[in-house]
Coordinates of C-alpha atoms and ligand atoms in Angstrom, one line a residue:
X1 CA 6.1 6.4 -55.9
X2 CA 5.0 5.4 -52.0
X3 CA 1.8 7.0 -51.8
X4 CA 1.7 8.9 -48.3
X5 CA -1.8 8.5 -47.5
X6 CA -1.4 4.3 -46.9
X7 CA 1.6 5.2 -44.2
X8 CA -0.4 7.9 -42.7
X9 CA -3.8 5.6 -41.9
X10 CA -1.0 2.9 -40.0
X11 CA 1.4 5.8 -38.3
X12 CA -2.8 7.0 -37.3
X13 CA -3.4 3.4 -35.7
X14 CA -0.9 3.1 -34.1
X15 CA -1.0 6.5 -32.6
X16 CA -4.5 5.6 -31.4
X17 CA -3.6 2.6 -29.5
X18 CA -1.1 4.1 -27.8
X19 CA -3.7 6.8 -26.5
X20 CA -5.7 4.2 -25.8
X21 CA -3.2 1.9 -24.3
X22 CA -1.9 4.4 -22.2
X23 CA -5.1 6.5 -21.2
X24 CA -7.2 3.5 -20.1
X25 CA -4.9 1.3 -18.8
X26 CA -6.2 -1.2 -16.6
X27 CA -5.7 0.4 -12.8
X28 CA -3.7 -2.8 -11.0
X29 CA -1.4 -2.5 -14.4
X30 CA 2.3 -0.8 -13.6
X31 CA 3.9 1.4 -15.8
X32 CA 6.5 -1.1 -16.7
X33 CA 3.7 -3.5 -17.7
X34 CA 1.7 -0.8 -19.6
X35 CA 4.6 -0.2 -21.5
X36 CA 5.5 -3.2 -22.2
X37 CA 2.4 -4.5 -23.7
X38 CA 2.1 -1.9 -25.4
X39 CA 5.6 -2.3 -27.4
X40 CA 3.8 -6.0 -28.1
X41 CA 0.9 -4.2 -28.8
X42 CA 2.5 -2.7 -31.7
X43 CA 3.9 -5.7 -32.6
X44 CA 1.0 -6.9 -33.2
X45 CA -0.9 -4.3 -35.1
X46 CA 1.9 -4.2 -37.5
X47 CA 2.1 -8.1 -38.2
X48 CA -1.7 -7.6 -38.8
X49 CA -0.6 -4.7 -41.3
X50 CA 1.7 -6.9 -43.1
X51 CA -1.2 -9.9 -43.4
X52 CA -3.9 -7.3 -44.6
X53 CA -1.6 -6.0 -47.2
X54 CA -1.2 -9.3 -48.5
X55 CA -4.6 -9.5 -50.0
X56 CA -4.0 -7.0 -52.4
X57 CA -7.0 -5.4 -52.5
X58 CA -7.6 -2.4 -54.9
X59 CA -8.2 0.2 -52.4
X60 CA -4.9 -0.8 -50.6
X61 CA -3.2 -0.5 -54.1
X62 CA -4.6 3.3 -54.4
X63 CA -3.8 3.8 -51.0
X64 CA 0.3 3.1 -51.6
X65 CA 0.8 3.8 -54.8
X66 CA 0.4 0.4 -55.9
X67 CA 1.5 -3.4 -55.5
X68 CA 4.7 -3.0 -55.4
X69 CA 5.1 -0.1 -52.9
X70 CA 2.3 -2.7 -50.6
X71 CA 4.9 -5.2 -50.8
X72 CA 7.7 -2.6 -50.1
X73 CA 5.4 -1.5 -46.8
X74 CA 4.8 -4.8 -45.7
X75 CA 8.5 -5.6 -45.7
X76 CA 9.3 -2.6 -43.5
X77 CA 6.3 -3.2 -41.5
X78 CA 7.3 -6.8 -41.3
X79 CA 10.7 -5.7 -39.8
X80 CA 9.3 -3.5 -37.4
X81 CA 7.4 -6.3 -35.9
X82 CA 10.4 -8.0 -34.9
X83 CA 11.8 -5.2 -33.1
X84 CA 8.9 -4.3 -31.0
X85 CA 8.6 -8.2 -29.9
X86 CA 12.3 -8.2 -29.1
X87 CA 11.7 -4.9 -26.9
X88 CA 8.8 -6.3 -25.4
X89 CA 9.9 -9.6 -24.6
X90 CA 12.8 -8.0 -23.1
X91 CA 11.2 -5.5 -21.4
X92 CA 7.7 -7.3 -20.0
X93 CA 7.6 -8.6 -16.2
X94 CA 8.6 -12.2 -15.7
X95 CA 7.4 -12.7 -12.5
X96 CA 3.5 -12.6 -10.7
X97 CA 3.0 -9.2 -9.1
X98 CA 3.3 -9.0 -5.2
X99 CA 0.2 -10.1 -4.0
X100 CA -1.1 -11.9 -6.9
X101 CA -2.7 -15.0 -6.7
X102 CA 0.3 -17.9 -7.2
X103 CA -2.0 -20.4 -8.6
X104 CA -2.1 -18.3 -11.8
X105 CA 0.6 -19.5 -13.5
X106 CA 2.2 -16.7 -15.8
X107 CA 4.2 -19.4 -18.0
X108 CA 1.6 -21.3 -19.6
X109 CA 0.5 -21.1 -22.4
X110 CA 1.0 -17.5 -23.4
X111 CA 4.8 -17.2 -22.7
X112 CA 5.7 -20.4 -24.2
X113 CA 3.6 -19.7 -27.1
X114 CA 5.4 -16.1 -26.9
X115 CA 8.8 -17.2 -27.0
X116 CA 8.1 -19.3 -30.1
X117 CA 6.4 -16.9 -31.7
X118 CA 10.0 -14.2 -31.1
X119 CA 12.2 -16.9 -32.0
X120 CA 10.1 -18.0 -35.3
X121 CA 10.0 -14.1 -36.0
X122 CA 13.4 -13.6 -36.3
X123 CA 14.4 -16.9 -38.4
X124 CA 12.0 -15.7 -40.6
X125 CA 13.0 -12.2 -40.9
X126 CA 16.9 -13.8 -41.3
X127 CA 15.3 -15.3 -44.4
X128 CA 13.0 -12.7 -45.7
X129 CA 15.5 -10.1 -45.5
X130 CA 18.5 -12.6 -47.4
X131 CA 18.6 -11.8 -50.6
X132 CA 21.0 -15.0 -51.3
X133 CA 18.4 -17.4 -50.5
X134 CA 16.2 -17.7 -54.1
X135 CA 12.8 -16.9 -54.8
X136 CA 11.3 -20.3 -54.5
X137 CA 13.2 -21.2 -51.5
X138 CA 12.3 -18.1 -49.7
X139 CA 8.0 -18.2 -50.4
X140 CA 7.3 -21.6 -48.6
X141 CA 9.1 -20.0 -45.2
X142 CA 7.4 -16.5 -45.6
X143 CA 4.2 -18.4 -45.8
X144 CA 4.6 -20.0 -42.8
X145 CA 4.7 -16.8 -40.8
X146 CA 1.2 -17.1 -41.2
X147 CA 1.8 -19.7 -38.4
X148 CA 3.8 -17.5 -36.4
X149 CA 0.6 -15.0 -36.7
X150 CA -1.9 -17.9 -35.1
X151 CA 0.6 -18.3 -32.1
X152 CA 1.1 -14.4 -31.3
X153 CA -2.5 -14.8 -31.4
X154 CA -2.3 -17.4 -28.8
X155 CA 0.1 -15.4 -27.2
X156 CA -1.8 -12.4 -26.1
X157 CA -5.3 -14.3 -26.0
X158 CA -3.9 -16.3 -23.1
X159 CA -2.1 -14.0 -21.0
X160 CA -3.0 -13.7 -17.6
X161 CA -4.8 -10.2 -17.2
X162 CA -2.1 -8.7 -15.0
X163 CA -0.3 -8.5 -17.6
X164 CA -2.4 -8.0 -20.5
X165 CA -6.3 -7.1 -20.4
X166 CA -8.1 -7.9 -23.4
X167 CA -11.3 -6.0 -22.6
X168 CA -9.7 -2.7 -21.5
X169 CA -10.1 -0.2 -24.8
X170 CA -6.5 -1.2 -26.5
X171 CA -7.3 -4.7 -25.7
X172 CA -10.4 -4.5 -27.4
X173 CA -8.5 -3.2 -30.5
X174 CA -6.5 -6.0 -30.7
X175 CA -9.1 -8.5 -30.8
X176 CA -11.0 -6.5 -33.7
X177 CA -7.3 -6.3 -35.3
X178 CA -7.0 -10.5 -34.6
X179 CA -10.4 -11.0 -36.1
X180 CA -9.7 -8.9 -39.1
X181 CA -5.9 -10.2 -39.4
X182 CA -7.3 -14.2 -39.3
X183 CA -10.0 -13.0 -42.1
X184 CA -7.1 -11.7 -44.4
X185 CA -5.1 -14.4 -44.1
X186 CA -7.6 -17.2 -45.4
X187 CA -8.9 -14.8 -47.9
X188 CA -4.9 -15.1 -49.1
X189 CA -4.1 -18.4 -48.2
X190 CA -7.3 -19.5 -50.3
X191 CA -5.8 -18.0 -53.1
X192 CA -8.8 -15.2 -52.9
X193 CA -6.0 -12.4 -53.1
X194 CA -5.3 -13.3 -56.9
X195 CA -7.1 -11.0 -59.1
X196 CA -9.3 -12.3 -62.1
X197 CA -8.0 -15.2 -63.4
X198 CA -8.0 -14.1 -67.4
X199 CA -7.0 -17.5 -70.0
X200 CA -5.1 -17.2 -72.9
X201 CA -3.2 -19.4 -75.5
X202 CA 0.8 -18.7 -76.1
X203 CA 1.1 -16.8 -79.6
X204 CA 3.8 -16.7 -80.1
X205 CA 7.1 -16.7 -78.0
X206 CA 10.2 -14.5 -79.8
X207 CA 13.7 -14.8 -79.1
X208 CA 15.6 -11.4 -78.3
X209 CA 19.2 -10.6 -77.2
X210 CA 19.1 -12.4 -74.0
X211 CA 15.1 -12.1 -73.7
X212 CA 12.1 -13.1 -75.0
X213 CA 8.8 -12.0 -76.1
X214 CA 5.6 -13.7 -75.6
X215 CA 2.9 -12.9 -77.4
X216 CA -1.0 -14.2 -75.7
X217 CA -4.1 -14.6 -77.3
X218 CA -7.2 -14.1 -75.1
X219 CA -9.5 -17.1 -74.8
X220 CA -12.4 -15.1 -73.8
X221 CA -12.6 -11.4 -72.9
X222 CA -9.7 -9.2 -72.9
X223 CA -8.4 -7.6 -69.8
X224 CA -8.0 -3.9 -69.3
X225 CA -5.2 -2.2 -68.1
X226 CA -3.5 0.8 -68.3
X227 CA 0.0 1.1 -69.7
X228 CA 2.4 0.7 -67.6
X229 CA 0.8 -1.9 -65.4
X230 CA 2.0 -5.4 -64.9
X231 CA 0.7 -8.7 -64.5
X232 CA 1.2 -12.5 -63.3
X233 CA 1.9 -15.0 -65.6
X234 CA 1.3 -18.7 -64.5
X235 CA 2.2 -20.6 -67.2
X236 CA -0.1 -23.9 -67.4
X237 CA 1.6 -27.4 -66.7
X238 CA 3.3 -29.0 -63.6
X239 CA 7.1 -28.0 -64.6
X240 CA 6.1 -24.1 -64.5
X241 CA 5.8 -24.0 -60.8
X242 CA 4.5 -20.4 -59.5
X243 CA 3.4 -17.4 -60.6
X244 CA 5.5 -14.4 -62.2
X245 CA 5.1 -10.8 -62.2
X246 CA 6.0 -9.0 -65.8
X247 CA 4.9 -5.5 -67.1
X248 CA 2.4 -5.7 -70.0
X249 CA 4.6 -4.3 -72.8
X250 CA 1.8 -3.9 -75.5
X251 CA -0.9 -1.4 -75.7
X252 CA -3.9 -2.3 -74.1
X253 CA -6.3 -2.3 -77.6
X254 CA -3.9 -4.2 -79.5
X255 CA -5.9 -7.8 -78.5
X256 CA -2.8 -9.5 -77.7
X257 CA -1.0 -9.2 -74.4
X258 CA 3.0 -9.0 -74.8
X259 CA 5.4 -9.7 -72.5
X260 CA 9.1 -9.0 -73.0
X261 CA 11.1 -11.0 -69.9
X262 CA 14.8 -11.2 -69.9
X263 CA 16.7 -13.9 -68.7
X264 CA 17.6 -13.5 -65.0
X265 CA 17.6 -17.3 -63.2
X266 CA 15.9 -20.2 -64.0
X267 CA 12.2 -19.2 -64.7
X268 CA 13.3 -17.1 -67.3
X269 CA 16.2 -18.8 -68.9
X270 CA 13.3 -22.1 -68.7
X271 CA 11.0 -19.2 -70.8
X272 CA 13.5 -18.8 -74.0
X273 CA 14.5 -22.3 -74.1
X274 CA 11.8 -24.2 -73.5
X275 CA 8.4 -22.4 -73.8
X276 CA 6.5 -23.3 -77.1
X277 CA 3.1 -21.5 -78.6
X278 CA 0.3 -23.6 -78.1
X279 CA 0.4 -23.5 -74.4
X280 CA -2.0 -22.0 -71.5
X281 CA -1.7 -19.1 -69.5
X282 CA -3.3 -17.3 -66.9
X283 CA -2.7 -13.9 -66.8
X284 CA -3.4 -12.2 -62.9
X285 CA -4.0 -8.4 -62.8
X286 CA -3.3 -5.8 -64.0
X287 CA -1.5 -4.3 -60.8
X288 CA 0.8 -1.2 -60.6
X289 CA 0.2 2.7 -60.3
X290 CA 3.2 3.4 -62.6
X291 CA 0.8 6.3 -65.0
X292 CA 2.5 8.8 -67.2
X293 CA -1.0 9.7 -68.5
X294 CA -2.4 11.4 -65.1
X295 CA 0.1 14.3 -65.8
X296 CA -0.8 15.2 -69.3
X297 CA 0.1 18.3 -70.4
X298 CA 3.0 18.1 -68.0
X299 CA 6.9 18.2 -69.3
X300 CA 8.0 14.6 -68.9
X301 CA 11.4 12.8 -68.8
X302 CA 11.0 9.0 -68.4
X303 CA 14.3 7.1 -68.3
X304 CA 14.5 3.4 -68.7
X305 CA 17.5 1.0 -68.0
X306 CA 17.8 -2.3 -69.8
X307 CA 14.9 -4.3 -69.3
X308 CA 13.3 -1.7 -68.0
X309 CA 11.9 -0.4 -71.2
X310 CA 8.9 -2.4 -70.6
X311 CA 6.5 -0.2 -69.3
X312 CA 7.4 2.7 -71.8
X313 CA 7.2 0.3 -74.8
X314 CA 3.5 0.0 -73.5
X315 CA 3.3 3.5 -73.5
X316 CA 4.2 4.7 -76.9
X317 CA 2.7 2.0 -78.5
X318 CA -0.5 3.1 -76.7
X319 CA 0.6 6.9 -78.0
X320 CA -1.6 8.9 -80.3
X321 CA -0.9 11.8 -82.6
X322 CA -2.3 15.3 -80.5
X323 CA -0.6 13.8 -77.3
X324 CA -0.2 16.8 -74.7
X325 CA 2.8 15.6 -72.7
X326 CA 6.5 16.9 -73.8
X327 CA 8.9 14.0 -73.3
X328 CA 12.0 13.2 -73.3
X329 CA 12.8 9.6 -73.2
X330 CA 16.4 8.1 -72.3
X331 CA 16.7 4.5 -72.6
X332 CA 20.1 3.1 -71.6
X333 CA 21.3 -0.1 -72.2
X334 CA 24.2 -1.7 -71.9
X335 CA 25.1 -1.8 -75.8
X336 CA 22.8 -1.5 -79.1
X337 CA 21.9 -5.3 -79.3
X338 CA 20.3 -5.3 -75.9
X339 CA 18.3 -2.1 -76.6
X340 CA 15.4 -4.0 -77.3
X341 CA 12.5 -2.5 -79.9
X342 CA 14.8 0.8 -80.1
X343 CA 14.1 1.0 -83.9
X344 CA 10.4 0.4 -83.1
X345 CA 10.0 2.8 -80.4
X346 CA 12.3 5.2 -82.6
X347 CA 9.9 4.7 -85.9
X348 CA 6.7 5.0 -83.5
X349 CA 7.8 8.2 -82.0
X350 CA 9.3 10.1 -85.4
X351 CA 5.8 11.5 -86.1
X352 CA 4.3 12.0 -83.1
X353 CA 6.5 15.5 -82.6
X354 CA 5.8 15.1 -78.2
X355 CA 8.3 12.7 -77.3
X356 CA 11.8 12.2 -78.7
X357 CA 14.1 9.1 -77.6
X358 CA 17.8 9.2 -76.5
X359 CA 19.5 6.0 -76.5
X360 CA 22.4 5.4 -74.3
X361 CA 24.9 2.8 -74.5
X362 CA 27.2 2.2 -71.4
X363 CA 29.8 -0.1 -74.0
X364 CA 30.8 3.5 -75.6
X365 CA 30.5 5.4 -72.2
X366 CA 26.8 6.7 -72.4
X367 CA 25.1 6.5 -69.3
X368 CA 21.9 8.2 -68.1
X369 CA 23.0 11.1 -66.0
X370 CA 21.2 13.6 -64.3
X371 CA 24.3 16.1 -64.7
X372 CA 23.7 15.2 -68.8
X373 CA 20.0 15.7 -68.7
X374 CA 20.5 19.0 -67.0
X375 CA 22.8 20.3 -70.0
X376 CA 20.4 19.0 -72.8
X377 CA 16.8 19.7 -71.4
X378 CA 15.5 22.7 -72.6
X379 CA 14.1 23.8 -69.3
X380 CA 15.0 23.3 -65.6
X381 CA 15.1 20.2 -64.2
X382 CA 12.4 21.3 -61.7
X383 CA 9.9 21.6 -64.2
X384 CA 9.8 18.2 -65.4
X385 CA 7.7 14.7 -64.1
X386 CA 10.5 12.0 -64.1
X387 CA 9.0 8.3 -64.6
X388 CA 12.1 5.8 -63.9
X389 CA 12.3 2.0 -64.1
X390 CA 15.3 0.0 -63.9
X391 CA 18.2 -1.6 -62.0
X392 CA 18.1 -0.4 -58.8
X393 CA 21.3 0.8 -57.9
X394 CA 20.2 3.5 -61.1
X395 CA 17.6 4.0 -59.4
X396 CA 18.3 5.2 -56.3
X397 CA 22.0 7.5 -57.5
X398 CA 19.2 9.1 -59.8
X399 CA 17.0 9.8 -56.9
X400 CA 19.6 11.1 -55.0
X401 CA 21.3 13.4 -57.7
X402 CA 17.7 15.1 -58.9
X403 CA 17.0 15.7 -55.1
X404 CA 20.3 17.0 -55.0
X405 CA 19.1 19.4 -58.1
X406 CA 15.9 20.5 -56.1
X407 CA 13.4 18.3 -57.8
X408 CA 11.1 17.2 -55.2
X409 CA 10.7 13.6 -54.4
X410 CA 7.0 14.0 -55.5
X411 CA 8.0 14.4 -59.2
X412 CA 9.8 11.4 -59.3
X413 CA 8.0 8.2 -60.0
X414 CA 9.5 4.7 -60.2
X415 CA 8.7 1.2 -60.7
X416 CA 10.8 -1.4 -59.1
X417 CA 10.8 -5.0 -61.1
X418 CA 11.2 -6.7 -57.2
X419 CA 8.8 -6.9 -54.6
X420 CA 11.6 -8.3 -51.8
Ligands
LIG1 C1 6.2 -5.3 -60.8 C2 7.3 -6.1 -61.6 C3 7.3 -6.0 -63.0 C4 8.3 -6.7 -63.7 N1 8.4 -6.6 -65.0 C5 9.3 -7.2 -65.7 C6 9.4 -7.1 -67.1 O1 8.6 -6.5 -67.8 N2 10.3 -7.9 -67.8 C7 11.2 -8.6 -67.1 O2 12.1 -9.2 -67.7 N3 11.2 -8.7 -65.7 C8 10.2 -8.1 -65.0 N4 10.2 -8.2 -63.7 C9 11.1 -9.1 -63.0 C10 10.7 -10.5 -63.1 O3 9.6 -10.8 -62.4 C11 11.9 -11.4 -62.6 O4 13.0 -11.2 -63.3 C12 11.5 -12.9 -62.7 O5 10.4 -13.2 -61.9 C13 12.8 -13.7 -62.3 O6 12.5 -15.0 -62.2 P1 13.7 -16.1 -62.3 O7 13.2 -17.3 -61.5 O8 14.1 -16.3 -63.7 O9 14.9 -15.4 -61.6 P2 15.4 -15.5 -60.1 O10 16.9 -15.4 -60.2 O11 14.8 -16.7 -59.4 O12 14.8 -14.2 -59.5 C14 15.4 -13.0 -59.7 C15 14.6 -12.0 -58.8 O13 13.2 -11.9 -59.3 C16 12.3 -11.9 -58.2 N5 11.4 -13.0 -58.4 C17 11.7 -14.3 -58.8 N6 10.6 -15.0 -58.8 C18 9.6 -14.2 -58.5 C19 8.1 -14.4 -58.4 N7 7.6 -15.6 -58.6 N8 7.4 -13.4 -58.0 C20 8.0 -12.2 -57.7 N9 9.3 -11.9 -57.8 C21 10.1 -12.9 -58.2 C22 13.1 -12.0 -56.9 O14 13.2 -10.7 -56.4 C23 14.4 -12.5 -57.4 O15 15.4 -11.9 -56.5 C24 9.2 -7.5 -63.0 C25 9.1 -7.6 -61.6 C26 8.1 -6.9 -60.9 C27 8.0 -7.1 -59.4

């Protein structure tokens, strides 16, 4: 789940440069021009968001919840951006002041450099936002807003100071913002955002029912994670082209890393027909806040749809006998072949006496249904911890229908498999 504490520190900026804007605004500045700037202030402070969050850092990964959720702000934030420039390009004075000096010419460079920087915004947030456009077409674009972030740069650094102080006290923010924006966009662009680079050899690589399971052997030192948690895989060798985000599907002191990726587009389908043991790997991570074990002792219900089952199968196989939770786990699917490792996670579970599994197949009917779960769970549906990962359209009509029951949106923690 967003964690609330990331969205508070950015509503917090940006309620302090709007004191600031506003209480120590330059005195020959207008109201329409303190506005104004201030709407590009925003802007601005929000594109610098959306940069910093691309650097993945730990902290900023505890801060909202995890990667995912980061990417999830920095699309929203990313959006926002566009809006404020539109309002403040609309809104800002195109003309010198009365009495200005008319040598200063108020065109060059920073509106120029302004204009492109609006235009460029909103191509870019035409493509960010398409979902038709593919994965690998849409990266090279959304890396080159990173341009766009040099020229707003330009924009405001070259303004004539009727319009736009840079040493009164909001000015002065934005230049510490600029400086630490430009910092966190080499450290990305220089690839220092990527985690640990961890080798391993391909295992073994399983066919499923339209999926596949990789097995890695480490070369060196295994990684840690926690189950749950997901990882990039860059497979080595020209034809494998960038990197891809999977959960880690076995527990984390089995030795081995497993993978279990089901065919969606090319990447994937390229995995079950062409990938061969023998082969290289890096693995990047692990990344991800989805945890069932920080509420043990708590009633659980975790609910997995399709491939979804990945972070789960992590789970149990990381289960021991004495476990404190209580759970109930659904695991829809669309029919019994593609309910992949039911008979394992069935086998693992039958002793354990915490945690009982309910398949569900949608081919006769079955599908995982809050108004279900509330006639077979033996308590409430209040008292429960949900933990959710699947398609998202099953995603959000379970949201809505436990709100709908009372169960606070705090209790109910998902994992998205997109970061768009
Ligand atoms: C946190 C997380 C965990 C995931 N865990 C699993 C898992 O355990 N098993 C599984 O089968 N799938 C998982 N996925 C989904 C998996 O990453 C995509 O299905 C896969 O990358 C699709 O690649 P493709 O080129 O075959 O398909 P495409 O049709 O090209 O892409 C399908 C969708 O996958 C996303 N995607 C594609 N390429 C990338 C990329 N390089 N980086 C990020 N997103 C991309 C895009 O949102 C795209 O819309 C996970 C995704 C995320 C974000």
């Amino acid at each position: 789940m967003l964690r609330l504490q990331g969205v508070n520190i950015i509503v917090g900026i940006i309620i302090l440069f709007m004191g600031l804007h506003f209480a120590f605004a330059p005195e020959h500045h207008d109201v329409r021009t303190t506005g104004t700037t201030m709407l590009g202030g925003i802007a601005f402070l929000l594109m610098t968001i959306s940069v910093i969050l691309t650097t993945r850092l730990n902290v900023f990964e505890s801060l909202f919840g995890g990667l995912d959720r980061m990417y999830q702000v920095h699309r929203v934030a990313g959006t926002s951006v566009a809006l404020f420039a539109l309002m403040h390009f609309i809104g800002v004075p195109k003309e010198l002041p009365a009495g200005v000096d008319p040598s200063l010419n108020p065109l060059a460079p920073s509106a120029p450099l302004g204009m492109a920087s609006l235009a460029l915004l909103v191509i870019g947030l035409f493509i960010a936002l398409n979902r038709k456009i593919s994965y690998s077409r849409w990266r090279l674009p959304h890396k080159a807003m990173a341009g766009v972030y040099m020229l707003v740069i330009g924009h405001f650094m070259t303004a004539p100071a009727v319009f736009f102080e840079r040493f009164s006290t909001s000015g002065i923010m934005l230049v510490i913002a600029a400086i630490i924006g430009v910092i966190a966009l080499f450290y990305t662009m220089l690839g220092m955002n990527k985690r640990t680079a961890t080798p391993f050899t391909i295992e073994a690589v399983n066919a499923l029912e339209r999926a596949t399971e990789i097995v890695l052997k480490p070369k060196g030192d295994m990684i840690t994670f926690n189950p749950g948690q997901f990882a990039f895989l860059e497979i080595q060798g020209k034809e494998w082209s960038e990197a891809h985000p999977f959960t880690i599907s076995s527990a984390p002191d089995e030795n081995r890393l497993r993978f279990t990726i089901k065919v969606l587009g090319d990447w994937t389908r390229k995995i079950r027909e062409e990938l061969k043991p023998g082969g290289d790997v890096i693995v990047r991570g692990p990344y991800g806040r989805f945890n069932t074990d920080k509420l043990n002792g708590k009633k659980q219900v975790w609910i997995a749809g399709g491939i979804g089952v990945t972070p789960f199968l992590s789970m149990v196989r990381a289960m021991k006998a004495g476990d404190e939770r209580d759970i109930q786990f659904v695991y829809a699917s669309r029919n019994r072949e593609e309910a992949l490792f039911l008979d394992e996670l069935q086998s693992r579970t039958k002793n354990l006496g915490n945690i009982s599994v309910n398949p569900l197949f949608s081919d006769q009917g079955a599908f995982a249904r809050v108004d279900v779960a509330k006639e077979k769970l033996s308590a409430p549906l209040t008292e429960y911890e949900y933990f959710i990962c699947g398609p998202k359209p099953m995603l959000d009509s379970l949201i809505r229908d436990l709100k709908k029951e009372g169960v606070p949106r705090a209790k109910i923690h998902t994992e998205a498999f997109e970061f768009r």
